[in-house]
Amino acid sequence: MTVAPIAPVQGVLPTSYVAGVGTAPVAGTDGSAFATSLTGAVDNLQQLQSTSNQLAVSAVTGNLDDIHNATLAATRAQVTLELMATMRNKGVDAFNEIMRMQA
Amino acid sequence: MTFDMIGIAGSALTVHRKWLDAVSDNLANMNNASATSGPAFQARYVEAAEGSQGSGVYVKSTQLGNAEGRIVYQPDHPLADANGNVKYPDIDLAEQMGALIIAQRGYQANAQVVDRARETYMAALEIGRS
């Protein structure tokens, strides 16, 4: 899985109140990069979990040669879920931090 | 592949599982007597090879052992030939037991790798979580 880097925070537009603040805004993206990568990660996680579920069903119905394939898929799905949750929490944290900003 | 350490250890688990299967097959057929005119049971050996670009290990092929077997004098055996000989597979019990232990330990070691890999990834996710 490749997780795209989090897009830079949009540059602050210059204000006319204080001269010289934010006169050189950082070139921002359209702001959808983080959402896109998060959606991609969710899709990937969903795939891993469905693989894990299929293997678990095969294991209990006796159609699986290698038991460890089922447990490995479960482990992989679990670690990916943790990664997903962590990334989402970090994103929400950053958002909340920005929302708390006051002039 | 995501979390490659787990995938590599998984390939090794598969190889060791196949090795254990081969050893158990050899041990199961170790005492098969056969007529001297036909082939004896041939021991099965797995040939492991490394995967490309560090992707782990895989079973390249299985090789069969000696079909000559051991000639044993057992004149009262139903399959004995005119000279009173029968054929037994050329399988060394001690050697197979040694392989059994090595294969089992290898499997356990790679199962440990999976656990350690999971712990490592989880530790990475804890970074920065106050």
CSV table of C-alpha atoms in Angstrom, one decimal:
chain,number,residue,atom,x,y,z
A,1,MET,CA,0.0,0.0,0.0
A,2,THR,CA,1.3,3.4,-0.8
A,3,VAL,CA,0.1,6.2,1.3
A,4,ALA,CA,0.4,9.6,-0.5
A,5,PRO,CA,2.0,12.3,1.6
A,6,ILE,CA,-0.3,14.7,3.3
A,7,ALA,CA,-0.8,17.8,1.2
A,8,PRO,CA,0.7,21.0,2.5
A,9,VAL,CA,-1.6,23.3,4.4
A,10,GLN,CA,-3.0,26.0,2.1
A,11,GLY,CA,-1.1,29.2,2.2
A,12,VAL,CA,-2.6,32.1,4.2
A,13,LEU,CA,-3.8,34.9,1.9
A,14,PRO,CA,-2.3,38.3,2.6
A,15,THR,CA,-4.4,40.6,4.6
A,16,SER,CA,-4.5,44.3,4.3
A,17,TYR,CA,-4.6,44.9,8.1
A,18,VAL,CA,-1.0,44.0,8.8
A,19,ALA,CA,1.5,44.7,6.1
A,20,GLY,CA,3.9,42.0,5.3
A,21,VAL,CA,2.1,39.1,6.8
A,22,GLY,CA,1.5,36.2,4.4
A,23,THR,CA,2.7,38.1,1.4
A,24,ALA,CA,4.3,35.0,-0.1
A,25,PRO,CA,1.6,32.3,0.1
A,26,VAL,CA,2.8,28.7,-0.2
A,27,ALA,CA,1.6,27.2,-3.5
A,28,GLY,CA,-1.4,25.2,-2.3
A,29,THR,CA,-3.0,22.1,-3.9
A,30,ASP,CA,-6.7,21.8,-4.4
A,31,GLY,CA,-6.9,20.3,-0.9
A,32,SER,CA,-8.4,17.0,-1.9
A,33,ALA,CA,-5.1,15.0,-1.7
A,34,PHE,CA,-5.5,13.9,1.8
A,35,ALA,CA,-9.1,12.9,1.2
A,36,THR,CA,-8.1,10.9,-1.9
A,37,SER,CA,-5.3,9.0,-0.2
A,38,LEU,CA,-7.6,8.3,2.8
A,39,THR,CA,-10.3,6.9,0.5
A,40,GLY,CA,-7.7,4.8,-1.3
A,41,ALA,CA,-6.5,3.4,2.0
A,42,VAL,CA,-10.0,2.5,3.0
A,43,ASP,CA,-10.6,0.7,-0.3
A,44,ASN,CA,-7.3,-1.2,0.2
A,45,LEU,CA,-8.3,-2.1,3.8
A,46,GLN,CA,-11.7,-3.3,2.6
A,47,GLN,CA,-10.0,-5.6,0.1
A,48,LEU,CA,-7.6,-7.0,2.8
A,49,GLN,CA,-10.5,-7.7,5.1
A,50,SER,CA,-12.6,-9.4,2.5
A,51,THR,CA,-9.5,-11.6,1.6
A,52,SER,CA,-9.1,-12.4,5.3
A,53,ASN,CA,-12.8,-13.3,5.6
A,54,GLN,CA,-12.7,-15.6,2.6
A,55,LEU,CA,-9.6,-17.4,4.0
A,56,ALA,CA,-11.3,-17.7,7.4
A,57,VAL,CA,-14.3,-19.3,5.9
A,58,SER,CA,-12.0,-21.7,3.9
A,59,ALA,CA,-10.2,-22.5,7.0
A,60,VAL,CA,-13.3,-23.5,9.0
A,61,THR,CA,-14.8,-25.4,6.1
A,62,GLY,CA,-11.6,-27.4,5.6
A,63,ASN,CA,-10.8,-26.0,2.1
A,64,LEU,CA,-7.5,-24.4,3.1
A,65,ASP,CA,-4.1,-26.1,2.7
A,66,ASP,CA,-2.2,-23.6,4.7
A,67,ILE,CA,-3.8,-22.5,8.0
A,68,HIS,CA,-1.2,-19.8,8.3
A,69,ASN,CA,-2.5,-18.0,5.2
A,70,ALA,CA,-5.7,-17.3,7.1
A,71,THR,CA,-4.0,-16.0,10.2
A,72,LEU,CA,-1.5,-14.0,8.1
A,73,ALA,CA,-4.3,-12.3,6.2
A,74,ALA,CA,-6.0,-11.5,9.5
A,75,THR,CA,-2.8,-10.0,10.9
A,76,ARG,CA,-2.2,-8.0,7.8
A,77,ALA,CA,-5.8,-6.6,7.9
A,78,GLN,CA,-5.5,-5.8,11.5
A,79,VAL,CA,-2.2,-3.8,11.1
A,80,THR,CA,-3.7,-2.0,8.1
A,81,LEU,CA,-6.8,-1.1,10.1
A,82,GLU,CA,-4.6,0.3,12.9
A,83,LEU,CA,-2.6,2.3,10.3
A,84,MET,CA,-5.8,3.6,8.8
A,85,ALA,CA,-7.3,4.6,12.1
A,86,THR,CA,-4.1,6.3,13.1
A,87,MET,CA,-3.9,8.3,9.9
A,88,ARG,CA,-7.5,9.4,10.2
A,89,ASN,CA,-7.0,10.4,13.8
A,90,LYS,CA,-4.0,12.4,12.9
A,91,GLY,CA,-5.9,14.1,10.1
A,92,VAL,CA,-8.8,15.0,12.4
A,93,ASP,CA,-6.4,16.2,15.1
A,94,ALA,CA,-4.8,18.5,12.6
A,95,PHE,CA,-8.2,19.8,11.5
A,96,ASN,CA,-9.3,20.4,15.0
A,97,GLU,CA,-6.1,22.2,15.8
A,98,ILE,CA,-6.7,24.5,12.8
A,99,MET,CA,-10.3,25.1,13.9
A,100,ARG,CA,-9.1,26.2,17.3
A,101,MET,CA,-6.9,28.9,15.9
A,102,GLN,CA,-7.9,32.4,16.7
A,103,ALA,CA,-6.8,35.7,15.5
B,1,MET,CA,3.0,-6.0,-1.0
B,2,THR,CA,1.9,-4.3,2.2
B,3,PHE,CA,3.9,-5.2,5.3
B,4,ASP,CA,6.4,-7.3,3.4
B,5,MET,CA,7.9,-8.9,6.5
B,6,ILE,CA,4.7,-10.8,7.0
B,7,GLY,CA,4.5,-11.9,3.4
B,8,ILE,CA,8.1,-13.2,3.4
B,9,ALA,CA,7.6,-15.1,6.6
B,10,GLY,CA,4.4,-16.5,5.1
B,11,SER,CA,6.3,-17.9,2.1
B,12,ALA,CA,8.7,-19.6,4.4
B,13,LEU,CA,5.9,-21.0,6.4
B,14,THR,CA,4.4,-22.5,3.3
B,15,VAL,CA,7.8,-24.0,2.3
B,16,HIS,CA,8.3,-25.6,5.7
B,17,ARG,CA,4.7,-26.9,5.7
B,18,LYS,CA,5.4,-28.6,2.4
B,19,TRP,CA,8.7,-30.0,3.8
B,20,LEU,CA,6.8,-31.4,6.8
B,21,ASP,CA,4.2,-32.9,4.4
B,22,ALA,CA,7.1,-34.6,2.5
B,23,VAL,CA,8.7,-35.9,5.7
B,24,SER,CA,5.5,-37.3,7.0
B,25,ASP,CA,4.8,-39.0,3.7
B,26,ASN,CA,8.3,-40.6,3.8
B,27,LEU,CA,7.8,-41.8,7.3
B,28,ALA,CA,4.3,-43.1,6.6
B,29,ASN,CA,5.7,-45.3,3.7
B,30,MET,CA,9.0,-46.2,5.3
B,31,ASN,CA,8.0,-49.8,5.9
B,32,ASN,CA,6.3,-50.6,2.6
B,33,ALA,CA,7.5,-53.9,1.4
B,34,SER,CA,7.4,-54.5,-2.4
B,35,ALA,CA,8.4,-57.2,-4.8
B,36,THR,CA,12.0,-57.1,-6.0
B,37,SER,CA,10.8,-56.9,-9.6
B,38,GLY,CA,9.1,-53.5,-9.1
B,39,PRO,CA,10.4,-50.2,-7.8
B,40,ALA,CA,10.5,-49.5,-4.0
B,41,PHE,CA,8.7,-46.5,-2.6
B,42,GLN,CA,10.8,-43.4,-3.4
B,43,ALA,CA,11.4,-40.8,-0.7
B,44,ARG,CA,10.2,-37.3,-1.5
B,45,TYR,CA,12.4,-34.3,-1.1
B,46,VAL,CA,11.4,-30.6,-1.6
B,47,GLU,CA,13.8,-28.3,-3.4
B,48,ALA,CA,13.5,-24.8,-1.9
B,49,ALA,CA,14.7,-21.8,-3.8
B,50,GLU,CA,14.8,-18.1,-3.1
B,51,GLY,CA,12.1,-15.8,-4.5
B,52,SER,CA,13.0,-13.0,-6.9
B,53,GLN,CA,13.9,-9.6,-5.4
B,54,GLY,CA,13.8,-10.7,-1.8
B,55,SER,CA,10.2,-11.9,-2.0
B,56,GLY,CA,11.0,-14.9,0.3
B,57,VAL,CA,11.3,-18.5,-0.6
B,58,TYR,CA,9.3,-21.0,-2.6
B,59,VAL,CA,9.3,-24.7,-3.4
B,60,LYS,CA,11.0,-25.0,-6.8
B,61,SER,CA,10.3,-28.7,-7.3
B,62,THR,CA,10.1,-32.0,-5.5
B,63,GLN,CA,12.7,-34.6,-6.1
B,64,LEU,CA,12.2,-38.4,-5.7
B,65,GLY,CA,14.8,-40.5,-4.0
B,66,ASN,CA,16.3,-43.9,-4.9
B,67,ALA,CA,13.9,-46.4,-6.3
B,68,GLU,CA,16.3,-49.3,-5.9
B,69,GLY,CA,15.5,-49.7,-2.2
B,70,ARG,CA,17.0,-52.2,0.2
B,71,ILE,CA,16.9,-55.9,-0.6
B,72,VAL,CA,15.9,-57.8,2.5
B,73,TYR,CA,15.8,-61.6,2.9
B,74,GLN,CA,12.3,-62.5,4.1
B,75,PRO,CA,11.4,-65.9,2.6
B,76,ASP,CA,8.0,-66.1,4.4
B,77,HIS,CA,6.8,-62.8,3.0
B,78,PRO,CA,4.0,-63.1,0.4
B,79,LEU,CA,5.8,-60.8,-1.9
B,80,ALA,CA,9.2,-62.6,-1.7
B,81,ASP,CA,10.8,-63.6,-5.0
B,82,ALA,CA,12.4,-67.0,-5.8
B,83,ASN,CA,15.4,-66.1,-3.7
B,84,GLY,CA,13.2,-65.1,-0.7
B,85,ASN,CA,14.0,-61.4,-1.1
B,86,VAL,CA,11.7,-58.4,-0.8
B,87,LYS,CA,12.4,-54.7,-1.3
B,88,TYR,CA,12.1,-52.0,1.3
B,89,PRO,CA,12.3,-48.2,0.6
B,90,ASP,CA,15.7,-46.7,1.0
B,91,ILE,CA,14.7,-44.3,3.8
B,92,ASP,CA,16.8,-43.6,6.8
B,93,LEU,CA,14.5,-43.1,9.9
B,94,ALA,CA,17.1,-41.1,11.8
B,95,GLU,CA,17.7,-38.8,8.8
B,96,GLN,CA,13.9,-38.2,8.4
B,97,MET,CA,13.5,-37.5,12.1
B,98,GLY,CA,16.3,-35.0,11.9
B,99,ALA,CA,14.6,-33.3,9.0
B,100,LEU,CA,11.3,-33.4,10.9
B,101,ILE,CA,12.8,-31.4,13.8
B,102,ILE,CA,14.6,-28.9,11.5
B,103,ALA,CA,11.4,-28.3,9.5
B,104,GLN,CA,9.3,-27.9,12.6
B,105,ARG,CA,11.8,-25.4,14.1
B,106,GLY,CA,12.0,-23.5,10.9
B,107,TYR,CA,8.2,-23.2,10.8
B,108,GLN,CA,8.2,-22.0,14.4
B,109,ALA,CA,10.9,-19.5,13.7
B,110,ASN,CA,9.0,-18.0,10.9
B,111,ALA,CA,5.8,-17.9,12.9
B,112,GLN,CA,7.8,-15.9,15.4
B,113,VAL,CA,8.9,-13.5,12.7
B,114,VAL,CA,5.2,-12.8,11.9
B,115,ASP,CA,4.5,-12.0,15.5
B,116,ARG,CA,7.6,-9.8,15.8
B,117,ALA,CA,6.7,-8.0,12.5
B,118,ARG,CA,3.2,-7.3,13.9
B,119,GLU,CA,4.7,-5.9,17.1
B,120,THR,CA,7.1,-3.8,15.2
B,121,TYR,CA,4.4,-2.3,12.9
B,122,MET,CA,2.3,-1.6,16.0
B,123,ALA,CA,5.2,0.1,17.7
B,124,ALA,CA,5.6,2.3,14.6
B,125,LEU,CA,2.0,3.3,14.8
B,126,GLU,CA,2.5,4.3,18.5
B,127,ILE,CA,5.1,7.0,17.5
B,128,GLY,CA,3.9,10.4,18.4
B,129,ARG,CA,0.8,9.1,20.2
B,130,SER,CA,1.4,10.9,23.5
